[in-house]
Every structure is written in structure tokens, then in C-alpha cells.
Coordinates of C-alpha atoms in Angstrom, one line a residue:
Chain A
X1 CA -0.4 0.4 0.3
X2 CA 1.1 3.4 -0.9
X3 CA 0.6 6.4 1.4
X4 CA 1.0 10.4 1.3
X5 CA 3.5 12.2 3.6
X6 CA 4.3 15.8 3.2
X7 CA 4.3 16.2 -0.4
X8 CA 5.6 12.2 -1.4
X9 CA 4.2 8.5 -2.4
X10 CA 5.8 6.4 -0.7
X11 CA 5.4 2.9 1.0
X12 CA 3.0 3.3 3.9
X13 CA 5.6 1.3 6.2
X14 CA 8.0 4.8 5.5
X15 CA 5.0 6.9 7.1
X16 CA 6.7 8.1 9.9
X17 CA 6.1 11.1 12.2
X18 CA 9.0 12.3 15.0
X19 CA 7.7 11.4 18.3
X20 CA 7.8 15.1 18.5
X21 CA 5.3 15.7 16.6
X22 CA 2.1 17.7 18.4
X23 CA 0.1 15.3 16.8
X24 CA 1.7 12.3 18.7
X25 CA 2.4 14.0 21.9
X26 CA -1.3 16.0 22.1
X27 CA -3.7 15.4 19.6
X28 CA -2.8 19.0 17.7
X29 CA -4.3 18.1 15.1
X30 CA -7.0 17.3 12.3
X31 CA -8.3 14.8 10.3
X32 CA -11.5 13.8 7.6
X33 CA -12.5 10.3 6.9
X34 CA -13.2 10.6 2.8
X35 CA -15.1 7.9 0.5
X36 CA -13.3 8.0 -2.6
X37 CA -15.7 5.8 -5.3
X38 CA -14.8 6.1 -9.2
X39 CA -11.4 7.5 -8.1
X40 CA -12.6 10.6 -6.6
X41 CA -13.5 11.1 -3.0
X42 CA -17.0 12.1 -2.5
X43 CA -18.2 15.6 -1.7
X44 CA -14.2 17.1 -1.9
X45 CA -15.3 20.3 -1.2
X46 CA -17.4 19.7 2.1
X47 CA -14.3 18.1 3.9
X48 CA -12.2 20.7 2.5
X49 CA -14.2 23.6 4.1
X50 CA -14.5 21.8 7.2
X51 CA -10.7 20.7 7.0
X52 CA -9.4 24.3 5.8
X53 CA -11.3 25.8 8.9
X54 CA -10.6 23.2 12.0
X55 CA -7.1 24.1 10.6
X56 CA -8.2 28.5 11.3
X57 CA -9.4 28.0 14.1
X58 CA -6.5 26.2 15.6
X59 CA -3.9 28.3 13.7
X60 CA -2.4 24.6 12.0
X61 CA -1.1 26.6 8.7
X62 CA -2.3 24.1 5.3
X63 CA 0.7 23.2 4.0
X64 CA -1.2 22.2 0.4
X65 CA -4.1 24.6 -1.3
X66 CA -7.6 22.6 -1.9
X67 CA -6.3 21.7 -5.3
X68 CA -3.0 20.0 -5.2
X69 CA -4.3 18.4 -2.0
X70 CA -7.4 17.6 -3.9
X71 CA -4.8 16.1 -7.0
X72 CA -3.0 13.8 -4.1
X73 CA -5.7 11.9 -3.0
X74 CA -7.0 11.6 -6.2
X75 CA -3.2 10.1 -6.7
X76 CA -3.1 8.1 -4.0
X77 CA -6.5 6.6 -4.7
X78 CA -4.7 5.4 -8.5
X79 CA -1.3 4.3 -7.1
X80 CA -3.3 2.1 -5.2
X81 CA -5.8 1.1 -7.6
X82 CA -8.3 1.7 -5.1
X83 CA -11.3 4.0 -7.3
X84 CA -13.5 2.7 -4.2
X85 CA -12.1 3.4 -0.5
X86 CA -11.4 5.3 2.6
X87 CA -9.7 8.1 2.5
X88 CA -8.0 9.4 6.0
X89 CA -6.0 12.2 6.1
X90 CA -4.7 13.4 9.2
X91 CA -3.3 17.0 9.3
X92 CA -1.1 17.8 12.9
X93 CA 0.9 21.1 14.2
X94 CA 3.8 19.3 13.6
X95 CA 7.8 18.8 15.2
X96 CA 8.0 21.1 18.7
X97 CA 10.0 22.1 21.6
X98 CA 8.3 20.7 24.9
X99 CA 5.0 22.1 26.4
X100 CA 1.6 23.2 25.1
X101 CA 2.8 26.5 23.7
X102 CA 2.8 26.7 19.4
X103 CA 4.7 29.2 18.8
X104 CA 8.0 27.3 17.9
X105 CA 6.1 24.3 16.3
X106 CA 6.3 23.5 12.9
X107 CA 6.1 22.8 10.0
X108 CA 2.9 21.3 10.3
X109 CA 2.5 17.0 9.3
X110 CA 0.1 16.3 6.8
X111 CA -0.5 12.4 6.1
X112 CA -3.3 10.3 3.6
X113 CA -4.0 7.0 4.1
X114 CA -6.3 4.3 2.1
X115 CA -8.5 1.9 2.9
X116 CA -10.7 -0.4 2.3
X117 CA -14.6 0.1 1.8
X118 CA -17.5 -1.7 2.4
X119 CA -19.1 -3.0 -0.4
X120 CA -22.5 -0.4 -1.8
X121 CA -25.3 -3.0 -2.1
X122 CA -29.0 -0.3 -2.3
X123 CA -30.8 -3.1 -1.8
X124 CA -28.8 -3.8 1.4
X125 CA -29.4 -0.9 3.8
X126 CA -26.6 -0.8 6.5
X127 CA -28.9 -2.8 10.1
X128 CA -27.0 -1.3 13.2
X129 CA -27.5 -2.1 17.1
X130 CA -26.8 1.1 18.9
X131 CA -25.8 1.4 22.7
X132 CA -25.7 4.7 24.9
X133 CA -22.5 5.7 26.0
X134 CA -22.0 6.5 29.7
X135 CA -19.7 9.4 28.3
X136 CA -20.9 12.4 27.9
X137 CA -20.0 15.0 25.2
X138 CA -20.3 19.3 26.4
X139 CA -23.3 21.2 24.8
X140 CA -21.4 24.0 23.0
X141 CA -18.5 22.1 23.3
X142 CA -16.3 25.3 20.6
X143 CA -14.1 22.1 19.3
X144 CA -16.4 20.2 19.0
X145 CA -17.1 21.4 15.6
X146 CA -14.3 20.8 13.9
X147 CA -12.6 16.4 13.4
X148 CA -10.2 16.7 16.0
X149 CA -7.0 14.8 17.1
X150 CA -8.6 14.4 20.4
X151 CA -11.0 11.4 20.4
X152 CA -10.7 10.0 23.6
X153 CA -14.4 10.3 24.5
X154 CA -15.3 8.6 21.3
X155 CA -12.8 6.3 21.9
X156 CA -13.8 5.5 25.3
X157 CA -18.1 5.4 23.6
X158 CA -16.8 3.2 21.0
X159 CA -14.8 0.7 23.7
X160 CA -17.8 0.3 25.5
X161 CA -20.1 -0.3 22.8
X162 CA -17.9 -3.2 21.5
X163 CA -18.0 -4.7 24.7
X164 CA -21.6 -4.8 24.7
X165 CA -21.7 -6.5 21.0
X166 CA -23.0 -3.5 19.2
X167 CA -22.4 -1.8 16.1
X168 CA -21.8 2.2 17.6
X169 CA -22.6 4.0 21.2
X170 CA -25.4 7.1 21.1
X171 CA -23.8 9.7 23.0
X172 CA -25.8 11.8 25.1
X173 CA -24.6 15.9 26.3
X174 CA -24.2 16.5 30.2
X175 CA -28.0 18.4 29.6
X176 CA -29.5 14.4 28.7
X177 CA -29.8 15.6 25.4
X178 CA -28.9 12.6 22.8
X179 CA -26.0 14.4 21.1
X180 CA -24.5 11.5 18.1
X181 CA -23.1 8.1 17.6
X182 CA -19.0 8.0 18.2
X183 CA -18.3 8.5 14.2
X184 CA -21.4 9.5 13.0
X185 CA -24.5 12.2 13.9
X186 CA -27.7 11.8 14.6
X187 CA -31.4 11.4 13.0
X188 CA -34.2 10.4 13.8
X189 CA -38.4 10.7 12.1
X190 CA -41.5 11.8 13.8
X191 CA -44.4 11.7 11.1
X192 CA -43.6 12.6 8.2
X193 CA -40.4 15.3 9.1
X194 CA -36.5 14.3 9.7
X195 CA -35.2 15.4 12.9
X196 CA -31.5 16.3 14.2
X197 CA -29.8 17.8 16.7
X198 CA -28.4 21.1 16.6
X199 CA -24.9 22.0 16.4
X200 CA -25.1 23.6 19.6
X201 CA -25.9 19.9 21.2
X202 CA -22.3 19.9 21.0
X203 CA -21.7 17.6 17.8
X204 CA -19.4 17.8 15.0
X205 CA -21.1 19.7 11.2
X206 CA -21.0 15.8 9.4
X207 CA -20.2 16.1 6.1
X208 CA -23.0 13.3 5.3
X209 CA -25.5 15.0 7.7
X210 CA -25.3 18.3 5.7
X211 CA -26.0 15.8 2.2
X212 CA -28.3 14.1 4.1
X213 CA -29.9 17.3 4.4
X214 CA -29.5 18.5 0.8
X215 CA -31.6 15.4 -0.2
X216 CA -34.1 15.8 2.1
X217 CA -34.4 19.2 1.0
X218 CA -35.0 17.7 -3.1
X219 CA -37.3 15.3 -2.2
X220 CA -39.1 17.7 -0.7
X221 CA -38.8 16.4 3.6
X222 CA -39.2 18.2 5.7
X223 CA -36.1 18.5 8.3
X224 CA -35.7 19.9 11.9
X225 CA -33.4 20.6 14.1
X226 CA -34.0 20.1 17.6
X227 CA -33.3 18.7 20.3
X228 CA -34.1 15.4 22.2
X229 CA -34.0 13.6 25.3
X230 CA -32.6 9.7 25.1
X231 CA -35.5 8.6 27.2
X232 CA -37.6 10.3 24.2
X233 CA -35.8 8.8 21.2
X234 CA -36.9 4.6 21.3
X235 CA -40.5 6.4 20.9
X236 CA -39.6 7.6 17.9
X237 CA -40.3 6.6 14.3
X238 CA -37.3 5.4 13.6
X239 CA -33.8 6.6 13.3
X240 CA -30.7 6.6 11.6
X241 CA -27.2 8.0 11.5
X242 CA -25.2 9.1 8.9
X243 CA -20.9 8.4 8.5
X244 CA -19.1 9.5 5.4
X245 CA -17.2 5.5 5.1
X246 CA -20.3 3.9 4.6
X247 CA -23.1 7.1 4.2
X248 CA -26.5 5.9 6.0
X249 CA -26.4 3.0 8.6
X250 CA -30.4 2.5 10.1
X251 CA -30.5 2.1 13.5
X252 CA -32.8 -1.4 14.3
X253 CA -32.4 -1.4 18.0
X254 CA -31.1 1.1 21.3
X255 CA -29.9 -0.5 24.3
X256 CA -31.6 -3.6 23.4
X257 CA -35.0 -2.1 22.5
X258 CA -36.2 -2.7 19.4
X259 CA -36.9 0.6 17.4
X260 CA -39.9 1.3 14.8
X261 CA -38.8 1.5 11.1
X262 CA -39.7 4.3 8.6
X263 CA -40.0 3.9 5.5
X264 CA -38.6 8.1 5.1
X265 CA -34.9 6.5 6.2
X266 CA -35.4 4.5 3.5
X267 CA -36.1 6.7 0.7
X268 CA -33.1 8.8 2.0
X269 CA -30.7 5.8 2.0
X270 CA -31.2 5.0 -1.7
X271 CA -31.2 8.8 -2.8
X272 CA -27.7 8.7 -1.2
X273 CA -27.0 5.5 -2.8
X274 CA -28.1 7.6 -6.1
X275 CA -25.7 10.6 -5.4
X276 CA -23.0 9.0 -4.7
X277 CA -23.1 6.6 -7.7
X278 CA -24.2 9.7 -10.1
X279 CA -20.5 11.8 -8.8
X280 CA -18.5 8.8 -10.1
X281 CA -18.6 8.0 -14.1
X282 CA -19.3 4.2 -15.4
X283 CA -19.4 3.0 -12.4
X284 CA -23.4 2.4 -13.1
X285 CA -23.6 0.4 -16.1
Chain B
X1 CA 20.5 13.4 22.1
X2 CA 19.3 10.0 22.4
X3 CA 15.6 8.8 22.9
X4 CA 14.6 5.5 24.0
X5 CA 11.7 3.9 22.0
X6 CA 9.8 0.7 22.9
X7 CA 12.7 -1.1 24.4
X8 CA 15.9 0.4 23.1
X9 CA 17.7 3.7 23.1
X10 CA 18.4 5.1 19.9
X11 CA 18.9 8.6 18.2
X12 CA 16.2 11.2 18.7
X13 CA 16.2 11.8 14.6
X14 CA 15.8 8.0 14.1
X15 CA 12.8 7.8 17.2
X16 CA 9.5 7.6 14.8
X17 CA 5.8 6.3 15.1
X18 CA 3.7 5.3 11.9
X19 CA 0.7 7.8 10.3
X20 CA -1.2 5.0 11.9
X21 CA 0.0 5.3 15.5
X22 CA -3.8 6.1 17.0
X23 CA -1.6 8.7 19.5
X24 CA -0.6 10.7 15.8
X25 CA -4.2 9.5 14.7
X26 CA -6.7 10.5 17.9
X27 CA -4.4 11.9 21.1
X28 CA -5.2 7.5 22.0
X29 CA -2.8 8.2 24.5
X30 CA -0.6 9.3 28.1
X31 CA 2.6 11.5 28.7
X32 CA 4.2 12.0 32.2
X33 CA 7.0 14.8 32.6
X34 CA 9.4 13.9 35.1
X35 CA 12.3 16.0 36.7
X36 CA 15.7 14.2 36.3
X37 CA 17.4 15.7 39.2
X38 CA 21.0 14.3 40.2
X39 CA 20.7 11.5 37.4
X40 CA 17.2 10.5 39.2
X41 CA 13.9 10.6 38.5
X42 CA 12.8 12.9 40.9
X43 CA 8.7 11.6 42.4
X44 CA 9.0 8.5 39.6
X45 CA 7.0 6.6 42.3
X46 CA 3.7 9.6 41.8
X47 CA 4.4 9.6 38.1
X48 CA 4.6 5.8 37.6
X49 CA 1.2 5.7 39.9
X50 CA -0.5 8.1 37.5
X51 CA 0.4 6.9 34.5
X52 CA -0.6 3.1 35.6
X53 CA -4.6 4.8 36.7
X54 CA -4.2 5.9 33.3
X55 CA -3.5 3.2 31.7
X56 CA -6.2 1.5 32.9
X57 CA -8.6 3.6 32.7
X58 CA -7.9 4.0 28.7
X59 CA -7.1 0.1 29.0
X60 CA -3.8 0.9 27.0
X61 CA -2.1 -2.0 27.9
X62 CA 2.1 -0.7 30.2
X63 CA 5.1 -2.8 27.9
X64 CA 7.1 -2.5 30.6
X65 CA 6.7 -2.9 35.0
X66 CA 7.7 -0.1 37.3
X67 CA 11.4 -1.3 38.3
X68 CA 11.9 -1.9 33.9
X69 CA 10.8 2.1 33.2
X70 CA 12.6 3.3 36.1
X71 CA 16.2 1.2 34.9
X72 CA 15.0 2.8 31.5
X73 CA 14.7 6.6 32.6
X74 CA 18.4 6.3 34.4
X75 CA 19.7 5.1 31.4
X76 CA 18.2 7.8 29.4
X77 CA 19.8 10.6 31.9
X78 CA 22.7 9.2 32.2
X79 CA 23.6 8.1 28.2
X80 CA 23.0 12.2 27.0
X81 CA 25.0 13.0 30.4
X82 CA 21.8 14.9 31.9
X83 CA 21.6 14.3 34.8
X84 CA 19.2 17.9 35.3
X85 CA 16.4 17.8 32.9
X86 CA 13.1 17.2 32.2
X87 CA 12.3 13.6 31.2
X88 CA 8.7 13.2 28.9
X89 CA 6.8 10.2 28.4
X90 CA 4.8 9.5 26.5
X91 CA 2.5 6.1 26.2
X92 CA 0.1 5.3 23.0
X93 CA -2.6 2.6 22.1
X94 CA -0.2 1.9 19.4
X95 CA -0.8 1.3 16.0
X96 CA -4.5 -0.3 15.0
X97 CA -7.4 -0.2 12.1
X98 CA -9.2 2.6 10.8
X99 CA -11.6 3.7 13.6
X100 CA -11.9 4.6 17.1
X101 CA -12.8 0.2 18.0
X102 CA -9.5 0.3 20.4
X103 CA -10.0 -4.0 19.2
X104 CA -7.2 -4.7 17.0
X105 CA -5.4 -1.3 18.2
X106 CA -1.4 -2.7 19.6
X107 CA 0.9 -2.8 20.6
X108 CA 1.5 0.1 22.5
X109 CA 4.0 3.0 22.1
X110 CA 6.0 4.2 24.6
X111 CA 8.8 7.0 23.8
X112 CA 10.7 8.9 25.9
X113 CA 12.7 11.6 25.4
X114 CA 15.2 13.9 27.2
X115 CA 14.5 18.1 27.6
X116 CA 17.2 20.9 28.6
X117 CA 15.8 21.8 32.8
X118 CA 15.9 25.4 33.6
X119 CA 18.6 25.6 36.2
X120 CA 17.4 26.0 39.7
X121 CA 18.2 29.1 41.8
X122 CA 16.7 29.3 45.7
X123 CA 16.8 33.0 45.8
X124 CA 15.5 33.6 42.3
X125 CA 12.0 32.4 43.0
X126 CA 10.0 31.9 39.1
X127 CA 8.2 35.0 39.2
X128 CA 5.3 34.6 36.1
X129 CA 2.6 37.3 34.7
X130 CA -0.9 35.2 34.3
X131 CA -4.3 36.1 32.1
X132 CA -7.4 33.9 32.4
X133 CA -8.1 32.3 29.3
X134 CA -11.6 32.2 27.5
X135 CA -11.3 28.0 27.9
X136 CA -13.2 27.0 30.0
X137 CA -13.2 23.1 31.4
X138 CA -15.4 20.7 32.3
X139 CA -16.2 20.0 35.6
X140 CA -15.8 16.4 37.2
X141 CA -14.7 15.9 33.1
X142 CA -14.2 12.1 34.0
X143 CA -10.7 12.6 31.7
X144 CA -9.4 15.4 33.6
X145 CA -7.9 13.1 35.8
X146 CA -5.4 11.7 34.0
X147 CA -2.6 13.1 31.7
X148 CA -3.8 11.6 28.6
X149 CA -2.8 13.1 25.3
X150 CA -6.3 14.9 24.3
X151 CA -5.0 18.7 24.9
X152 CA -6.2 21.1 22.2
X153 CA -7.9 22.9 25.1
X154 CA -4.7 23.9 26.8
X155 CA -2.8 24.5 24.1
X156 CA -5.9 26.4 22.7
X157 CA -5.1 28.5 26.2
X158 CA -1.4 28.3 26.1
X159 CA -2.0 30.3 22.6
X160 CA -3.9 32.9 24.2
X161 CA -1.4 33.6 26.5
X162 CA 1.2 33.8 23.8
X163 CA -0.3 36.5 22.4
X164 CA -0.9 38.2 25.5
X165 CA 2.7 38.1 26.2
X166 CA 1.8 36.5 29.3
X167 CA 4.1 32.8 30.6
X168 CA 1.1 31.8 31.5
X169 CA -2.9 31.0 31.2
X170 CA -5.1 30.5 34.4
X171 CA -7.8 28.5 32.6
X172 CA -11.5 28.5 35.2
X173 CA -14.9 25.6 34.7
X174 CA -17.9 25.8 33.8
X175 CA -19.1 26.8 36.5
X176 CA -17.3 30.1 36.5
X177 CA -14.6 28.5 39.5
X178 CA -10.5 28.9 38.9
X179 CA -9.2 25.4 37.9
X180 CA -6.1 25.4 37.1
X181 CA -2.6 26.5 34.6
X182 CA -2.7 24.6 31.2
X183 CA 0.4 23.0 32.7
X184 CA 0.0 23.9 36.3
X185 CA -2.0 23.5 39.4
X186 CA -3.1 26.2 41.2
X187 CA -2.6 27.1 44.4
X188 CA -4.1 30.5 46.6
X189 CA -3.4 32.2 50.2
X190 CA -6.0 33.0 52.6
X191 CA -4.3 34.3 55.4
X192 CA -2.5 31.5 57.2
X193 CA -3.6 28.9 54.8
X194 CA -3.2 27.4 51.6
X195 CA -5.9 27.1 49.0
X196 CA -6.2 25.3 46.3
X197 CA -9.6 23.7 43.9
X198 CA -11.1 20.2 44.8
X199 CA -10.2 17.3 41.9
X200 CA -14.0 18.1 40.8
X201 CA -13.1 21.6 39.7
X202 CA -12.0 19.4 36.4
X203 CA -8.2 19.4 37.2
X204 CA -5.7 17.6 36.6
X205 CA -4.0 15.7 39.9
X206 CA -0.5 17.0 40.0
X207 CA 2.4 15.3 41.5
X208 CA 3.9 19.3 43.1
X209 CA 0.5 19.8 43.6
X210 CA 0.6 16.5 46.1
X211 CA 4.0 17.0 47.0
X212 CA 3.1 20.6 48.0
X213 CA 0.6 19.6 50.1
X214 CA 3.0 17.2 51.8
X215 CA 5.0 20.2 52.3
X216 CA 2.7 22.5 54.4
X217 CA 1.6 19.2 56.2
X218 CA 6.0 19.0 57.3
X219 CA 5.4 23.1 57.5
X220 CA 2.1 22.7 59.7
X221 CA 1.2 24.7 57.1
X222 CA -3.3 24.4 56.9
X223 CA -4.4 23.2 53.6
X224 CA -8.1 23.5 52.4
X225 CA -9.5 22.2 49.1
X226 CA -11.9 25.3 47.7
X227 CA -13.1 26.7 44.8
X228 CA -13.2 29.9 44.7
X229 CA -14.9 32.0 41.3
X230 CA -12.1 33.9 39.6
X231 CA -13.9 37.4 40.3
X232 CA -12.3 36.8 43.8
X233 CA -8.3 34.9 42.9
X234 CA -6.8 38.3 42.5
X235 CA -8.1 40.0 46.4
X236 CA -7.0 36.6 47.9
X237 CA -3.0 36.7 49.9
X238 CA -1.1 35.3 47.1
X239 CA -1.3 33.2 44.0
X240 CA 1.3 30.2 42.7
X241 CA 1.7 27.2 40.5
X242 CA 3.0 24.4 40.9
X243 CA 4.3 21.8 37.5
X244 CA 6.7 18.9 37.7
X245 CA 9.5 21.3 35.7
X246 CA 9.6 24.1 37.1
X247 CA 8.7 23.3 40.8
X248 CA 6.3 26.9 42.2
X249 CA 5.5 29.7 39.9
X250 CA 5.1 32.8 41.9
X251 CA 2.1 34.7 40.2
X252 CA 3.0 38.7 39.9
X253 CA 0.4 40.0 38.1
X254 CA -4.0 38.3 36.9
X255 CA -4.8 39.7 33.6
X256 CA -2.6 42.8 33.9
X257 CA -4.0 43.2 37.7
X258 CA -0.6 43.1 40.2
X259 CA -1.4 40.6 43.1
X260 CA -0.4 41.3 47.0
X261 CA 3.3 38.6 48.1
X262 CA 2.5 35.6 50.7
X263 CA 5.5 34.8 52.9
X264 CA 4.2 31.6 53.2
X265 CA 4.8 31.0 49.2
X266 CA 8.4 32.1 50.1
X267 CA 8.6 29.5 52.3
X268 CA 7.4 26.6 50.2
X269 CA 9.3 27.2 47.4
X270 CA 12.7 26.8 49.7
X271 CA 11.2 24.0 50.8
X272 CA 10.8 22.3 47.5
X273 CA 13.9 23.1 46.7
X274 CA 15.4 21.8 49.2
X275 CA 13.3 18.7 48.1
X276 CA 14.5 18.5 45.0
X277 CA 17.9 18.4 46.0
X278 CA 17.6 16.1 49.5
X279 CA 16.9 13.4 46.3
X280 CA 19.9 14.1 44.8
X281 CA 22.9 12.7 46.2
X282 CA 26.5 14.8 45.8
X283 CA 24.6 17.5 44.5
X284 CA 24.7 20.1 46.9
X285 CA 27.9 21.0 48.9

């Protein structure tokens, strides 16, 4: 496998960073997970925009512009002959002197690696069992708006899901409202409306969350941003999660309680697959 | 300079980790900053105990036991001929498959590097100007009790201090109480008592915080754990910070307001230097 590191393609076993890299030491960085389909990164602009906003917030200079980075992502898929895959991009502030001050840090480290993607089968929606994590997120956390490399709460929550044989963990915030999965945004159905928590719940503005909202607009499905208590969630007309790597995952059970399923979810999931295939010429015969 | 990585001593330019290391990707790890004096790590047992507790909490297996790690720390100081220095130990969960699940991760990465230490002059106490950061900590944050590699809030706060020409930033918690510095615990003086926030404020149980409490016990100085509002802090009889690398830093100004100075701080700082010198035979002629 070929990886990309600081402007160069190299065998991934040689893709290494210094133990002085602040990404390694303090999680001082950002990342993006991007679906590659038909040899192209899906929703590149959305990922780029979020990466750029995060880098500006953390004051990490981006080593490359939008076009150069896009060309590198395309090149990585081509070199690995993996037109259908998942790309992970990691940006850190780079090496620095001891201590938290970013003053002497840099140059930044930018790494990209490719990973296997799950098969897309429009007839077989992804079905997930969810548990509620004991970890709580902080509402209005300013850092939650970016995909930072500080992911210990998510890791601990995911380990709870693993231990219970679930596919993903749902995190509530300290106000008791449902927030998001460890690696996925939350949606639920109320009658003819699709609902999702507001960013102020302390969640990541996910790229697929945004795509789903666009799909709903096209399909004339009403979307409402609202907070919901954990206890109310299993009484709704259906729950689904959105994440870049898989698109839409239908939630079949929450903490062991079987959930209602909605046709709205199927329509949105189907439209999502169409959109993914659309952007990839030659993929649909 | 020689570094230590996963059981081996090597030139620090060769001390590298994979871009698949979860420390680099997600801040999935812990660290310790340890004062080396007279060739020995000061308060080794306290640092080891905290590292072990953190590793148990995060379920990261420690690759070495207490004695072997201690021997490696001694060996690092000896090889670099730096008997008076600062050691940084970083432990990460190691490389893993894409995603937050720690199930397939490992083996863990353990790195140690040595850094220059500031000179110790008992007659010249360290004097710091402090600013209050806009970043807020979460009270009772379960992760705050360990020295994790998720340090973005501290990095952002420290950057605020840098921008204002201050030496360190003080963080309050979301309840409005003073919590800690980015890399230091907070103490203040009220009459004949030394006060410090409780761990429930969302702070790290610092090794030097503990040492100072022991010193106070020996000197028969009363110590009180209590919460204090930011607005009350500058009206106290003095403020100081504790941190492994420097010991005690006297705070002379908070957000530009000059602070009262207490003799109690001088007594504690002096006793701290004595304790450091005590543990290092041959250092005091």
C-alpha cells in the first residue's frame, strides 16, 4: 500500500512521524475521513472546507491548497488501484519544543492513507445496533465543531459498544439530550419530519449530515433541528445515523429495545446511494 | 541526543512512529513530564502511579513494569549525560485499523525523550504573569484526572497567553470557578491557609500539587480544598502555580492586575527546592 506524507508518495511502512510531533504527543491536529468512489473523493469540497475551518481555528497552517491536496488524493487512489475506498487525511501541527505553546511548532505534518471500503448494495441497507454510552459530551463545546485529533471520549464510548456487541455508541450531552454517535451523526423520524440535533448540542457538523439535509430538500422531506431526551428517542418513528464511510446506517435497536422503521429512512438511504453513484461516471452500467 | 522507544535507545532523529499510530491520529494515549535531578527521576513513584492509573482507565496495556521503566529513565539520563533535565514519557495505544474501536490496536508505543531543565536558584523564585483564558474546562470531567494526550483546550489557552505576552493561562471551569493552568495546578493564600481547587473542579491531580501538600503538612501550614470564583482570586493574599518542570511559580499578575505576595509561598518554594536537592546526593556541596 502506498501512503502520502508531506508531499510525497511512499510505501506506508515508511510513513512515519517524529515522536516530537505534536499530533502524537497532544492530539494537536485534525483529520478527515473521505469516501473515494469512482476514483474521486466524494464531497471533497465539504471536507476541504471543514478541514480549512478547523486549521484556521487551531492556527495550523495548511501546507497545500485545495487543488494540490485534491490531486494528491486522486493520485493516492490511482497509485493503489483503489477507486472505491476510504481515505483518511491527518493534519498535525508538526514537531515542536516541549510544552503546549504552539509558538515554535512546525512545519505541519500532512498524511493520507487508503483503507478498504464496505461494498455498496442499495438493496441491503446497513443495519446497526446501538447502545447509549456512559460518556457525556459538552454542549456548545467550541472544539466539537471541528474534526480534531482529540478523540478519547469517542474511543471510550466505542469500547463500551464493542464490549456489549453493539455496532456503535450514542453519546448524550451533559444536559441529557442525545447528541451523536462516536463517528456518526444522529437523525430520527417524527411523523413526516426528519429530525437531527442542532450543532449547539456539542456535535460535529458532519459532511454526510449535510448531504442528507440536501437530499431531504430535494425530496421535499421536512427537516427539523431539535433536541431530544434519550428516553424519548426509542419512542420515535425510526432512527438512523450518517457517516462518511458508510453513508446511512439504519438503527434497529437502542440499548436492546427494538426500534420502529420508517420508509422515509429507506428513501433517504436510496437517494444517498444514487448521489454517490452519480458522482462516479462509469460505475453504473 | 538519545531517545528511548519501545525498549531501545536510539538517536532521537530515528525515534519515529507510524502514521497509523493512534496517538498521532486520535490523541489515544497518555504522557508524563518528570524532573530528572542528580541523574534520578524526582517523585518517580507518583508519576508511575498516575501513568498506571491512566493506562488502566484507557485500557492501554503498559509494555513495561515500574522497575524496568525506571531503569530506562535512569539509562536515558546517563546516556545523554543530562543528570539535571526534564524527561517526557509518552504512551500511546499504538497502531490500529481505521476507526475509534481499540479492539485491534497495538502493541502500544512507549517513547521517552530528554529536554533541558531550567536552572534551580533558591534565591530567585520563578515569577509568572498569568492571564485568564477564554477556554473553559468541564467540572468532574472523568478524563481530566489523567494526563491524557488530548490537549487541544490547553494548547488553545496557552496560545492566548503567548499572544498577550503572559507566561501561562489560567482556565476556569464552566461553573465559573478557577481550575488550573494549562500545565500547572493552582494554589492561593487566604490568611494563614494555602488553598487549592478540588479534583472535582475538573483538574489534573498534579504530582507537584501533591508534593506541595506534603510540604505544607511538614511545615504545619493549613491546606484547604475549595472552589473560588475568578473574580475573587485577585483579592487573595497571593497565588502560585505548581508544575513538575519548574516546581513552584509565583504569580505576580493576573490579567494585568498586580497580586499580593505571601511569605507562605516563599517558605513552600524554598522547602520544595530543599526536597529536590535532598533526593539528589552530591548535588549540594
